Coordinates of N, CA, C and O in Angstrom, one line a residue:
X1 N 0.8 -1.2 0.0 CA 0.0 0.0 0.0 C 0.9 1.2 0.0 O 1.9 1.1 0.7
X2 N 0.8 2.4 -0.6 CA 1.2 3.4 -1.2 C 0.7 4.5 0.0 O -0.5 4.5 0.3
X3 N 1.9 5.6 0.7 CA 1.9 6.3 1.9 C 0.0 6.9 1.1 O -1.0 7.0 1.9
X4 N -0.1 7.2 -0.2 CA -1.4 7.9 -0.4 C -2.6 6.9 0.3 O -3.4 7.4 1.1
X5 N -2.5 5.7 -0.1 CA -3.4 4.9 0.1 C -3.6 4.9 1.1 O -4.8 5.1 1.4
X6 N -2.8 4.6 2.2 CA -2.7 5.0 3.7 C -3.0 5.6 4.5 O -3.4 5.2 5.6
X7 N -3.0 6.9 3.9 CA -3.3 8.3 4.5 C -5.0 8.1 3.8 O -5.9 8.1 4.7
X8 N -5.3 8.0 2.9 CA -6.8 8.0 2.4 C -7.5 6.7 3.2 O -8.7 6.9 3.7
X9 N -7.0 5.5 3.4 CA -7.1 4.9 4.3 C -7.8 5.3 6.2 O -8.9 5.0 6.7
X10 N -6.5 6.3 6.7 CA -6.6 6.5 7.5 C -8.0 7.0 7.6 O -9.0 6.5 8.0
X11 N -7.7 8.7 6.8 CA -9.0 9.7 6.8 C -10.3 9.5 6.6 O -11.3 10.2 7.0
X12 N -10.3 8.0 5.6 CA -11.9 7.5 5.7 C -12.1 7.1 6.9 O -13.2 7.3 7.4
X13 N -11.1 6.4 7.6 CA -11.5 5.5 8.4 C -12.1 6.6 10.0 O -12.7 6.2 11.0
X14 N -11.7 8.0 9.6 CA -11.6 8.7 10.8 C -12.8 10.0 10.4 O -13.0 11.1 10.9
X15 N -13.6 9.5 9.3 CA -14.9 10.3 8.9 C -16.3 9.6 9.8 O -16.3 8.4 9.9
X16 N -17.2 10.0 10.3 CA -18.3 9.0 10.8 C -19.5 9.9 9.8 O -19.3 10.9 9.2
X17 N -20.9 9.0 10.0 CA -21.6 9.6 9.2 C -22.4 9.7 9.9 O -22.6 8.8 10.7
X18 N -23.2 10.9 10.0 CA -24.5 11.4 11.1 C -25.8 11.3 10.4 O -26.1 12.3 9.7
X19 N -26.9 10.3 10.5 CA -27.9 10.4 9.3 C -28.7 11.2 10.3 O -28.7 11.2 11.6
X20 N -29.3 12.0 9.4 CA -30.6 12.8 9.8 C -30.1 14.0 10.1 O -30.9 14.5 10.9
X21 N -28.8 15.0 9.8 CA -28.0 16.0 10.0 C -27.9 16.7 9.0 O -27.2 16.4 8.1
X22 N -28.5 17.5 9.0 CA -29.1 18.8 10.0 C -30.6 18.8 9.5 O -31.4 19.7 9.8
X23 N -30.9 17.3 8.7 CA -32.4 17.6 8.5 C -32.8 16.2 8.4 O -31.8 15.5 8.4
X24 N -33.6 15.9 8.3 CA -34.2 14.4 7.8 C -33.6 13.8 6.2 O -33.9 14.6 5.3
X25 N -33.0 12.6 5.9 CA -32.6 12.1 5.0 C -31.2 12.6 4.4 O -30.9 12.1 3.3
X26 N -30.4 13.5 5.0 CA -29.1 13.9 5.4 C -28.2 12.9 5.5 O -28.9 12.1 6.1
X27 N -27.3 12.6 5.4 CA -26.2 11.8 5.8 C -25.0 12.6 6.2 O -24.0 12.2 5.5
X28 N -24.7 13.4 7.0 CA -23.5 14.4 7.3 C -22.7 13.4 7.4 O -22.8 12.3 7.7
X29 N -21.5 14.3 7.0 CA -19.9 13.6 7.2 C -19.5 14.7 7.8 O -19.2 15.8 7.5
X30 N -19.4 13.8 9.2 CA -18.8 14.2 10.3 C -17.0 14.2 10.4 O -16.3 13.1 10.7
X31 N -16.5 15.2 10.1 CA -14.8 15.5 10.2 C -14.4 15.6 11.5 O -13.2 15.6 11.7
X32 N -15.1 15.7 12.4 CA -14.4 16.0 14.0 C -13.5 15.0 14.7 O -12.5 15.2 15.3
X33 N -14.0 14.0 14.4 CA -12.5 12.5 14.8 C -11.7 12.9 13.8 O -10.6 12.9 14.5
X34 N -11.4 13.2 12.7 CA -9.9 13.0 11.9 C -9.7 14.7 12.1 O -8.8 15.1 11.4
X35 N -10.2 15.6 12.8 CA -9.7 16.5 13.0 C -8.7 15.9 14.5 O -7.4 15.7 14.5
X36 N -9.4 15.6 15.5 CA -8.8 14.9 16.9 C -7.6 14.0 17.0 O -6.8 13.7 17.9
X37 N -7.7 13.7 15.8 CA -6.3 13.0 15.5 C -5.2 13.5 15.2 O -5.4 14.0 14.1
X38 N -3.8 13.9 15.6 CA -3.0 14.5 15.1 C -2.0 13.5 13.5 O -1.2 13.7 12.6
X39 N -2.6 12.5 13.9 CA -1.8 12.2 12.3 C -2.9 11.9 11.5 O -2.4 12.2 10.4
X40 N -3.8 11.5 11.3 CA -5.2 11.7 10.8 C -5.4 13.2 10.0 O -5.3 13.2 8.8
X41 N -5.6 14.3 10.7 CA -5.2 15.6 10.5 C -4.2 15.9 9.3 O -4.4 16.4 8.2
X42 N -2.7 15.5 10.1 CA -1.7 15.3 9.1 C -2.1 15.1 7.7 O -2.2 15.9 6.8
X43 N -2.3 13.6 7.8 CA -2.6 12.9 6.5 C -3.6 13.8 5.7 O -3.5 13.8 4.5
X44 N -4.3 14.4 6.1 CA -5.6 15.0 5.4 C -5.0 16.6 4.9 O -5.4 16.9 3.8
X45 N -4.0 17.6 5.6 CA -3.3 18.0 5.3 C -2.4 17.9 4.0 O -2.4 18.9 3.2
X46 N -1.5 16.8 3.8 CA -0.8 16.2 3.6 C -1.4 15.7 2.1 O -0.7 16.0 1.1
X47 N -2.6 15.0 1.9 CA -3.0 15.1 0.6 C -3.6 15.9 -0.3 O -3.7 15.7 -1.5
X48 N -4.4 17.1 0.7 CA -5.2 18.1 0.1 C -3.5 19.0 -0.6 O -3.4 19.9 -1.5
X49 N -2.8 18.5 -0.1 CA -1.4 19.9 -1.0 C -0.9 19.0 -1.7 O -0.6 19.4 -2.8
X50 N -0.5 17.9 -1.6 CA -0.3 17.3 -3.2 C -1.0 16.8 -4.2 O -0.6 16.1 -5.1
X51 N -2.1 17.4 -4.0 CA -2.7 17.6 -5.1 C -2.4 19.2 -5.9 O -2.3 19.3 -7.1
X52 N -2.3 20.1 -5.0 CA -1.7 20.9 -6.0 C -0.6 21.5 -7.0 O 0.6 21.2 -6.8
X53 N -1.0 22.3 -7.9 CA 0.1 22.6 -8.7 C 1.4 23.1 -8.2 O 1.6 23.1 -7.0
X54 N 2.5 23.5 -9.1 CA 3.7 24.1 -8.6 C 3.0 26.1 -8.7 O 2.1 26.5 -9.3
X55 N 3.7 26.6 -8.0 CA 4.0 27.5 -8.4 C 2.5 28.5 -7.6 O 2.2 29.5 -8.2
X56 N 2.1 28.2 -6.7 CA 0.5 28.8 -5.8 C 0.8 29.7 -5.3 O 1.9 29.4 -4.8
X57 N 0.7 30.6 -5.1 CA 0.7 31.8 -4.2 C -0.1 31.8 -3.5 O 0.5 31.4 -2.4
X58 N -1.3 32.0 -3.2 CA -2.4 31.7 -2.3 C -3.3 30.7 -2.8 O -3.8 30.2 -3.8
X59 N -3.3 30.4 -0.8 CA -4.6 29.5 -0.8 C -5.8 30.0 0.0 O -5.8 30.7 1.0
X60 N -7.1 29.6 -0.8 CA -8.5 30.5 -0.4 C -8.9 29.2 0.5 O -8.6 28.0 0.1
X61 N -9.5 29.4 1.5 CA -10.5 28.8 2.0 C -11.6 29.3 2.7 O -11.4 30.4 3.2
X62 N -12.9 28.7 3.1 CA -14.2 29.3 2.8 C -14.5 28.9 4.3 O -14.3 27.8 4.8
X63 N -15.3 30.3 5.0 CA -15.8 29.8 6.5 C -16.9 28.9 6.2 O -17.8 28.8 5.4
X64 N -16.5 28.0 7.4 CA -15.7 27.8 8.6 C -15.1 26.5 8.3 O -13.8 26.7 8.1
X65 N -15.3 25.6 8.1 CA -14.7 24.1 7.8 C -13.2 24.4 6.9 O -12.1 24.0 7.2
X66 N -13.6 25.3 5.4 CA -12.1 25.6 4.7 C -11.4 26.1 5.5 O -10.4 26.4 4.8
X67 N -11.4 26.7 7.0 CA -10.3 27.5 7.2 C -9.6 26.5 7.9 O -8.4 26.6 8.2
X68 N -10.1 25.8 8.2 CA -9.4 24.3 9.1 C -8.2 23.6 8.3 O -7.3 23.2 9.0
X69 N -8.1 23.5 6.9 CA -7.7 22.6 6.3 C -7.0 23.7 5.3 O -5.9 23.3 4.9
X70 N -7.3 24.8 4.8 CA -6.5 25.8 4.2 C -5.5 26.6 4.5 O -4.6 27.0 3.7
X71 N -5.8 27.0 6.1 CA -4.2 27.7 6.7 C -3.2 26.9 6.6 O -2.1 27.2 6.1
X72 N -3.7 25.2 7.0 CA -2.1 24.6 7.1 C -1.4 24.1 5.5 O -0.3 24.3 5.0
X73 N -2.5 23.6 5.1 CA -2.0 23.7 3.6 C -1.2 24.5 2.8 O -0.4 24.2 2.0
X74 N -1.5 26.1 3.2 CA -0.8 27.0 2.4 C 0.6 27.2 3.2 O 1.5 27.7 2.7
X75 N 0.6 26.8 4.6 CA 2.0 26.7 5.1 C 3.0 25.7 4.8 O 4.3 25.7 4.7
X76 N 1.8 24.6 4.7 CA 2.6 23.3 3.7 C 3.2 23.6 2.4 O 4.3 23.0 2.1
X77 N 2.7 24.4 1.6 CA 2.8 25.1 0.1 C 3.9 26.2 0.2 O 4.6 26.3 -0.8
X78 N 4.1 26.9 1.4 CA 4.5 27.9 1.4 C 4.1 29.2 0.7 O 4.7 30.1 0.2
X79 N 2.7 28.8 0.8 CA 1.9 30.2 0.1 C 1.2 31.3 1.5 O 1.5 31.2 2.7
X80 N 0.3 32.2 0.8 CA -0.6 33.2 1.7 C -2.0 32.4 1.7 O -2.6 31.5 1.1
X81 N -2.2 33.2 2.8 CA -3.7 32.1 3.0 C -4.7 33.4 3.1 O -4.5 34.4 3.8
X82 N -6.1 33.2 2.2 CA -6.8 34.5 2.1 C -8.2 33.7 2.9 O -8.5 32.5 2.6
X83 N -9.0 34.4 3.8 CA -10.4 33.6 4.1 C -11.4 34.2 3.4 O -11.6 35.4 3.3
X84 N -12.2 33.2 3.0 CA -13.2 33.9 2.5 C -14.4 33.6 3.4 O -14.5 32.4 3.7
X85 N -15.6 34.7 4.2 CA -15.8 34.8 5.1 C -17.4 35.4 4.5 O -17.9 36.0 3.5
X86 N -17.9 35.0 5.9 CA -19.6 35.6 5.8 C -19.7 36.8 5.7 O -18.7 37.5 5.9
X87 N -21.1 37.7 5.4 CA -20.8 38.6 5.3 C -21.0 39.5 6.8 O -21.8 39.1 7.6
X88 N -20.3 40.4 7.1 CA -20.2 41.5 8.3 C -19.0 41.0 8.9 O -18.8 41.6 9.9
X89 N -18.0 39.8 8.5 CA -17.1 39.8 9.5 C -15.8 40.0 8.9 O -14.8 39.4 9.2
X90 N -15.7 40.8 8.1 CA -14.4 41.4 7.6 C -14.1 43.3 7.3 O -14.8 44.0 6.6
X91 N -13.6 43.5 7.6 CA -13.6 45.0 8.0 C -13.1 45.2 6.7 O -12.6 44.4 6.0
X92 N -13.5 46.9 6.4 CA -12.8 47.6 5.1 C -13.8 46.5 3.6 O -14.7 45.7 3.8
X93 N -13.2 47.1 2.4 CA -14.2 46.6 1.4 C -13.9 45.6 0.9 O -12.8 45.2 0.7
X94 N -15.2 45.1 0.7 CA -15.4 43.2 0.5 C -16.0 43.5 -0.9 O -16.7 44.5 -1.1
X95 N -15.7 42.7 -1.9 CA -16.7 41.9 -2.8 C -17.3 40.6 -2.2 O -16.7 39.7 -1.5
X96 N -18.9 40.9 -2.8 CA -19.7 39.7 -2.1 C -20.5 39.1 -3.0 O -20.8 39.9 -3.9
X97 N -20.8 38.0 -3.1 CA -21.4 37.0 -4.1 C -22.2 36.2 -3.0 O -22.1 36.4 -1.8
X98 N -23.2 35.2 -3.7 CA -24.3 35.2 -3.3 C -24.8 34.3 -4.6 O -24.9 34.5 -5.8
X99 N -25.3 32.9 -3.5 CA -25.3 31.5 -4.2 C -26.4 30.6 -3.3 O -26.5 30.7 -2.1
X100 N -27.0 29.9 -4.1 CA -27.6 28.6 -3.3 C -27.0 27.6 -2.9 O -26.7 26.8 -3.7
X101 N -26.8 27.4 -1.9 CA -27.2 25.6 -1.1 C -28.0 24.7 -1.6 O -28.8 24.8 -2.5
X102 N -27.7 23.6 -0.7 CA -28.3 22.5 -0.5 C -29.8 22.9 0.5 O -30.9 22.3 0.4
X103 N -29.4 24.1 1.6 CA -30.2 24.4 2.6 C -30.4 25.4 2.5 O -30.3 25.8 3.6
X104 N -30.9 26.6 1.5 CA -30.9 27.8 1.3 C -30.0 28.5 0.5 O -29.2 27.9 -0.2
X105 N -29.9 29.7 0.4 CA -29.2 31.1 0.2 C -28.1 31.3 0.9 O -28.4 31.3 2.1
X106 N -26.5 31.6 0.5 CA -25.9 32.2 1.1 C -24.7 33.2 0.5 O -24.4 33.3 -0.7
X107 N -24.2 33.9 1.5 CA -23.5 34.9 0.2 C -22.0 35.3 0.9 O -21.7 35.8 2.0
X108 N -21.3 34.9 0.2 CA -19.7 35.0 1.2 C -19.2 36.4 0.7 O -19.6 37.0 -0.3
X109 N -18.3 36.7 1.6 CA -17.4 38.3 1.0 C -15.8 38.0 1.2 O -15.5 37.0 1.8
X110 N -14.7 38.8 0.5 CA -13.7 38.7 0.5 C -13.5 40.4 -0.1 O -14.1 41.1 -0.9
X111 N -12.2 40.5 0.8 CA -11.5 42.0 1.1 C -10.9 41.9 -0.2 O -10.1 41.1 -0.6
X112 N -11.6 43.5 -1.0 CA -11.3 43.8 -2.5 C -9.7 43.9 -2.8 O -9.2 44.4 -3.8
X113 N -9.1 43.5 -1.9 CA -7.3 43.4 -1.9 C -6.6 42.7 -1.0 O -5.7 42.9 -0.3
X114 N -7.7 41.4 -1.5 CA -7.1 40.1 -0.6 C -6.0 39.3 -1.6 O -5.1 38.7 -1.1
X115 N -6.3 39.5 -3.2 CA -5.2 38.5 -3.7 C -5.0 39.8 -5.1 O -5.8 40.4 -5.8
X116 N -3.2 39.8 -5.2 CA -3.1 40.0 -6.3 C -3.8 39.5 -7.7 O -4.1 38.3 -7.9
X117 N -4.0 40.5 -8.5 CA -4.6 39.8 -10.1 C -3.3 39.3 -10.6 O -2.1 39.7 -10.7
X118 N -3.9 38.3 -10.8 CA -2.8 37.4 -12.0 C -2.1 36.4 -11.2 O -1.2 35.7 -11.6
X119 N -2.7 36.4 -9.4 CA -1.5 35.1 -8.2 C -2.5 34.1 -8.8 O -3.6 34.2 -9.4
X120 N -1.8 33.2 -8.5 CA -2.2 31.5 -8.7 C -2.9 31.3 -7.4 O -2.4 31.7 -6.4
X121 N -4.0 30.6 -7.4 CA -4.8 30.7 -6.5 C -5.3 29.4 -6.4 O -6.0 29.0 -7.3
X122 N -5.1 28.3 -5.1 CA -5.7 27.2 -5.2 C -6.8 27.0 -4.4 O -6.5 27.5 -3.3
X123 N -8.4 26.4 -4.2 CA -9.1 26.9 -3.2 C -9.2 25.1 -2.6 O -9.0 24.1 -3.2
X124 N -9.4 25.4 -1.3 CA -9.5 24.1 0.0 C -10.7 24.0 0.7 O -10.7 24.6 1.7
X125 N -11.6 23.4 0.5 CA -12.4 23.3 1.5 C -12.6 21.4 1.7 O -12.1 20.4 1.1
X126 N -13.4 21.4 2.7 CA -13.6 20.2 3.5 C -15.0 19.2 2.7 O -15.1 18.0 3.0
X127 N -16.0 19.8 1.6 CA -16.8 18.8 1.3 C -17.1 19.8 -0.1 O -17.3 21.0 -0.1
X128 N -17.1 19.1 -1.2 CA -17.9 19.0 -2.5 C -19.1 18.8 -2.4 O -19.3 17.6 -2.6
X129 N -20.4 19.6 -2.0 CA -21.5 18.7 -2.3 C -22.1 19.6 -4.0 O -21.5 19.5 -5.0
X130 N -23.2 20.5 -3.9 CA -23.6 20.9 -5.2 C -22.3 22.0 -6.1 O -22.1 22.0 -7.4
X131 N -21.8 22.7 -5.2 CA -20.7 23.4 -5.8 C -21.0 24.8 -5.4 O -20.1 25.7 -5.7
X132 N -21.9 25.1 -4.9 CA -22.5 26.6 -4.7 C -21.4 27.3 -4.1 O -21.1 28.4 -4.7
X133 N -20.5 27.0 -2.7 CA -19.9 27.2 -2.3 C -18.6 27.5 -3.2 O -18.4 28.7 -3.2
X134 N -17.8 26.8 -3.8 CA -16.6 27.1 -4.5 C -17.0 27.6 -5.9 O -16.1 28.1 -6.6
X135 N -18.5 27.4 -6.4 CA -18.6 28.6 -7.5 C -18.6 30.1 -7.4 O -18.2 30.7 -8.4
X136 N -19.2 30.9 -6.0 CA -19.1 31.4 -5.6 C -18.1 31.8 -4.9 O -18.1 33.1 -4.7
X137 N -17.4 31.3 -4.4 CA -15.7 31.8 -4.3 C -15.0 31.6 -6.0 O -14.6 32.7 -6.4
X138 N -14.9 31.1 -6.5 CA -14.2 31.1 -7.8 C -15.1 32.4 -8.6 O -14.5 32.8 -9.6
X139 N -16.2 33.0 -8.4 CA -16.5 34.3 -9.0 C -15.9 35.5 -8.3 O -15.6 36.5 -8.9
X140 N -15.7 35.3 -6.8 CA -15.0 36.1 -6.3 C -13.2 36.2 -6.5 O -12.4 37.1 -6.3
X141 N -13.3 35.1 -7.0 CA -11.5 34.9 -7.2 C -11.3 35.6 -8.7 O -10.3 36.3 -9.0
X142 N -12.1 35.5 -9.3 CA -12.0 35.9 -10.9 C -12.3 37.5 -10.9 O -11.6 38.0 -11.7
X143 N -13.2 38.5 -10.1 CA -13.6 39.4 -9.9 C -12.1 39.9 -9.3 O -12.0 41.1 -9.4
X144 N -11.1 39.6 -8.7 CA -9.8 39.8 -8.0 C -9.1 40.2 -9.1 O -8.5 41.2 -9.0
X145 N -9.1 39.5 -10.2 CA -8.3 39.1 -11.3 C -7.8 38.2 -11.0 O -6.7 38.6 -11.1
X146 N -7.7 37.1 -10.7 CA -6.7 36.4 -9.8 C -7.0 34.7 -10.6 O -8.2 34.5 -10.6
X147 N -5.9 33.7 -11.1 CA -6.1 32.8 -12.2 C -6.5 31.7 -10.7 O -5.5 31.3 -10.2
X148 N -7.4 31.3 -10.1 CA -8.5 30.0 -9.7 C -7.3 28.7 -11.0 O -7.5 28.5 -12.2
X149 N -6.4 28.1 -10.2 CA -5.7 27.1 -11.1 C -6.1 25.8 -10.5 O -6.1 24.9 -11.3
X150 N -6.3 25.5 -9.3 CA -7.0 24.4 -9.2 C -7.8 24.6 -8.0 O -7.7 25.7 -7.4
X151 N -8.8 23.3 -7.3 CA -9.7 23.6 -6.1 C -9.6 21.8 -5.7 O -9.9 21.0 -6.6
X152 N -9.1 21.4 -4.3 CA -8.7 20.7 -3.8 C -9.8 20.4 -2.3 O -9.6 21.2 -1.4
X153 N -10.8 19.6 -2.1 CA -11.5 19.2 -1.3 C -11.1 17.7 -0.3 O -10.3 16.9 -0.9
X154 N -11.5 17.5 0.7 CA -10.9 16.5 1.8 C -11.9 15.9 0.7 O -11.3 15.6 -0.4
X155 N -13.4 15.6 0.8 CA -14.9 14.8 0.2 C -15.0 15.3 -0.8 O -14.4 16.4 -1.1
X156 N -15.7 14.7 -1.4 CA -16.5 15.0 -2.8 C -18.0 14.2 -2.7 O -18.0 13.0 -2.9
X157 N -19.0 14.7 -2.4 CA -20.4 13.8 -2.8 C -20.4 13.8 -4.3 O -20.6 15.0 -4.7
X158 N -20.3 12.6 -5.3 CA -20.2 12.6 -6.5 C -21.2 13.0 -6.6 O -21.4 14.1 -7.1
X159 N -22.9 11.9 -6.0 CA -24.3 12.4 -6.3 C -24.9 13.5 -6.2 O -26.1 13.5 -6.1
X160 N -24.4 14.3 -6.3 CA -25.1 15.8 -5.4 C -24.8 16.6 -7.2 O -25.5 17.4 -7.7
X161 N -23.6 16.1 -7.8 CA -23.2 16.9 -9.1 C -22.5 17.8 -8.7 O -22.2 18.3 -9.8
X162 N -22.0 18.4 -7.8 CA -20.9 19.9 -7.6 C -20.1 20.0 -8.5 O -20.2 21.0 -9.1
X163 N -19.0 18.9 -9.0 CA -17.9 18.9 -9.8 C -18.6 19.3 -11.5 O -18.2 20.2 -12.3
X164 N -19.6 18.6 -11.7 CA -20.4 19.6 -12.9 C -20.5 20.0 -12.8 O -20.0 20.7 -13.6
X165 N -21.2 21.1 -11.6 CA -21.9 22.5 -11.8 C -20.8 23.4 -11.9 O -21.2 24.5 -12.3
X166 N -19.3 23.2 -11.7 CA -17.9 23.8 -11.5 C -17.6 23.8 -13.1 O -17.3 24.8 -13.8
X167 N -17.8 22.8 -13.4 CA -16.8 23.0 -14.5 C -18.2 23.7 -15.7 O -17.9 23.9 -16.9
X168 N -19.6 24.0 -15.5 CA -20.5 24.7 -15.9 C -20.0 26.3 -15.8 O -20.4 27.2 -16.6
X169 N -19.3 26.6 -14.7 CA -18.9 27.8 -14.4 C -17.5 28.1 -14.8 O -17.2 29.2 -14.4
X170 N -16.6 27.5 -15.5 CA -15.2 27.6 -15.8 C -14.3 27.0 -15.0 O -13.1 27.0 -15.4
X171 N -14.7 26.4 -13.6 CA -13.8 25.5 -12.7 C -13.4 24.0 -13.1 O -14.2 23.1 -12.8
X172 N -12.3 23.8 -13.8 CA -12.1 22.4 -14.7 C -11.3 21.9 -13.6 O -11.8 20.9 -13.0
X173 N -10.3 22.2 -13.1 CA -9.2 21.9 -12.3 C -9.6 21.0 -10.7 O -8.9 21.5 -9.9
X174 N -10.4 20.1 -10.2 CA -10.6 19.9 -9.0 C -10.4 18.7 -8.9 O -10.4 17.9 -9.8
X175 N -10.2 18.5 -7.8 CA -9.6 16.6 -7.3 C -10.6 17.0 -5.6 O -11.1 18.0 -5.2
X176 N -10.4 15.5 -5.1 CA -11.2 15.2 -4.0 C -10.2 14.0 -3.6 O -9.8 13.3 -4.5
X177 N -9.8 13.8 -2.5 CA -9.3 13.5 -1.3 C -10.1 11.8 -1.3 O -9.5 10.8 -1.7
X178 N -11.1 11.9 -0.9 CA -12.1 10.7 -1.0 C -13.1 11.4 -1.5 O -13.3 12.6 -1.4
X179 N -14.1 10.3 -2.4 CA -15.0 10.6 -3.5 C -16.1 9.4 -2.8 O -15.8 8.2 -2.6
X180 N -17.4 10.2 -2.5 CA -18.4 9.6 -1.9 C -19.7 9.4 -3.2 O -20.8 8.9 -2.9

């Protein structure tokens, strides 16, 4: 078995599933055990950045779950780490976008001089389900000027469709950690 296999090994093994979360017929994937783990953690670390390209300058991740898994990544990378955040909790001027869920409406913001135009920009978050979330940061990344070169998730719910609805928006570049 291959350190990847291992590590993907591990991180499944340290996902649990919560049925009926946050609504009836839900299956949440619960990340809080392979967070508690410090080599669990690692590992999940550890594969979300070799998936990406050379050459990143920043990495975006999206409140609250992406910021778990995107600070250390971009330290692993040796890049900047930009948050992209709800709206009212970032001071000074935000562009804001504004997307559906699985559970509603929501609309993230990011400080109009969070990434240079033209940095290499990889985005991190913790679950692929429809895409609403990382299409909506990748409009905000593109509104920066800033080249969105790949987008790296712990999960992927294949059934849900997110990875189409991405590459319907111009996001071709994404890999998933484990594919549900």
């Amino acid at each position: 078995m291959t350190a990847h296999e291992q590590n993907r090994s591990l991180i499944s093994s340290l996902i649990r599933d919560i049925p009926d979360f946050p609504k009836p017929g839900v299956v949440f994937k619960d990340i809080t055990p392979l967070l508690a783990s410090p080599t669990g953690y690692r590992a999940a670390v550890e594969e979300l950045a070799a998936s990406a390209p050379d050459g990143i300058d920043v990495v975006v991740g999206m409140e609250a779950r992406g910021f778990i898994f995107a600070g250390p990544v971009a330290l692993e990378l040796g890049a900047g780490f930009v948050p992209v955040r709800k709206p009212g909790k970032l001071p000074g001027d935000v562009y804001t976008q504004t997307f559906s869920l699985e559970y509603g409406d929501e609309t993230l913001a990011v400080h109009t001089d969070a990434i240079m135009p033209g940095a290499k920009v990889l985005v991190i978050d913790d679950v692929l389900a429809t895409g609403g979330t990382i299409g909506a940061t990748a409009a905000l990344i593109s509104r920066l000027g800033a080249d969105l070169v790949h987008v790296s998730v712990l999960i992927e719910l294949g059934f849900l469709g997110g990875r189409e609805r991405l590459e319907a928006v111009g996001v071709h570049e994404t890999s998933a950690v484990l594919k549900v």
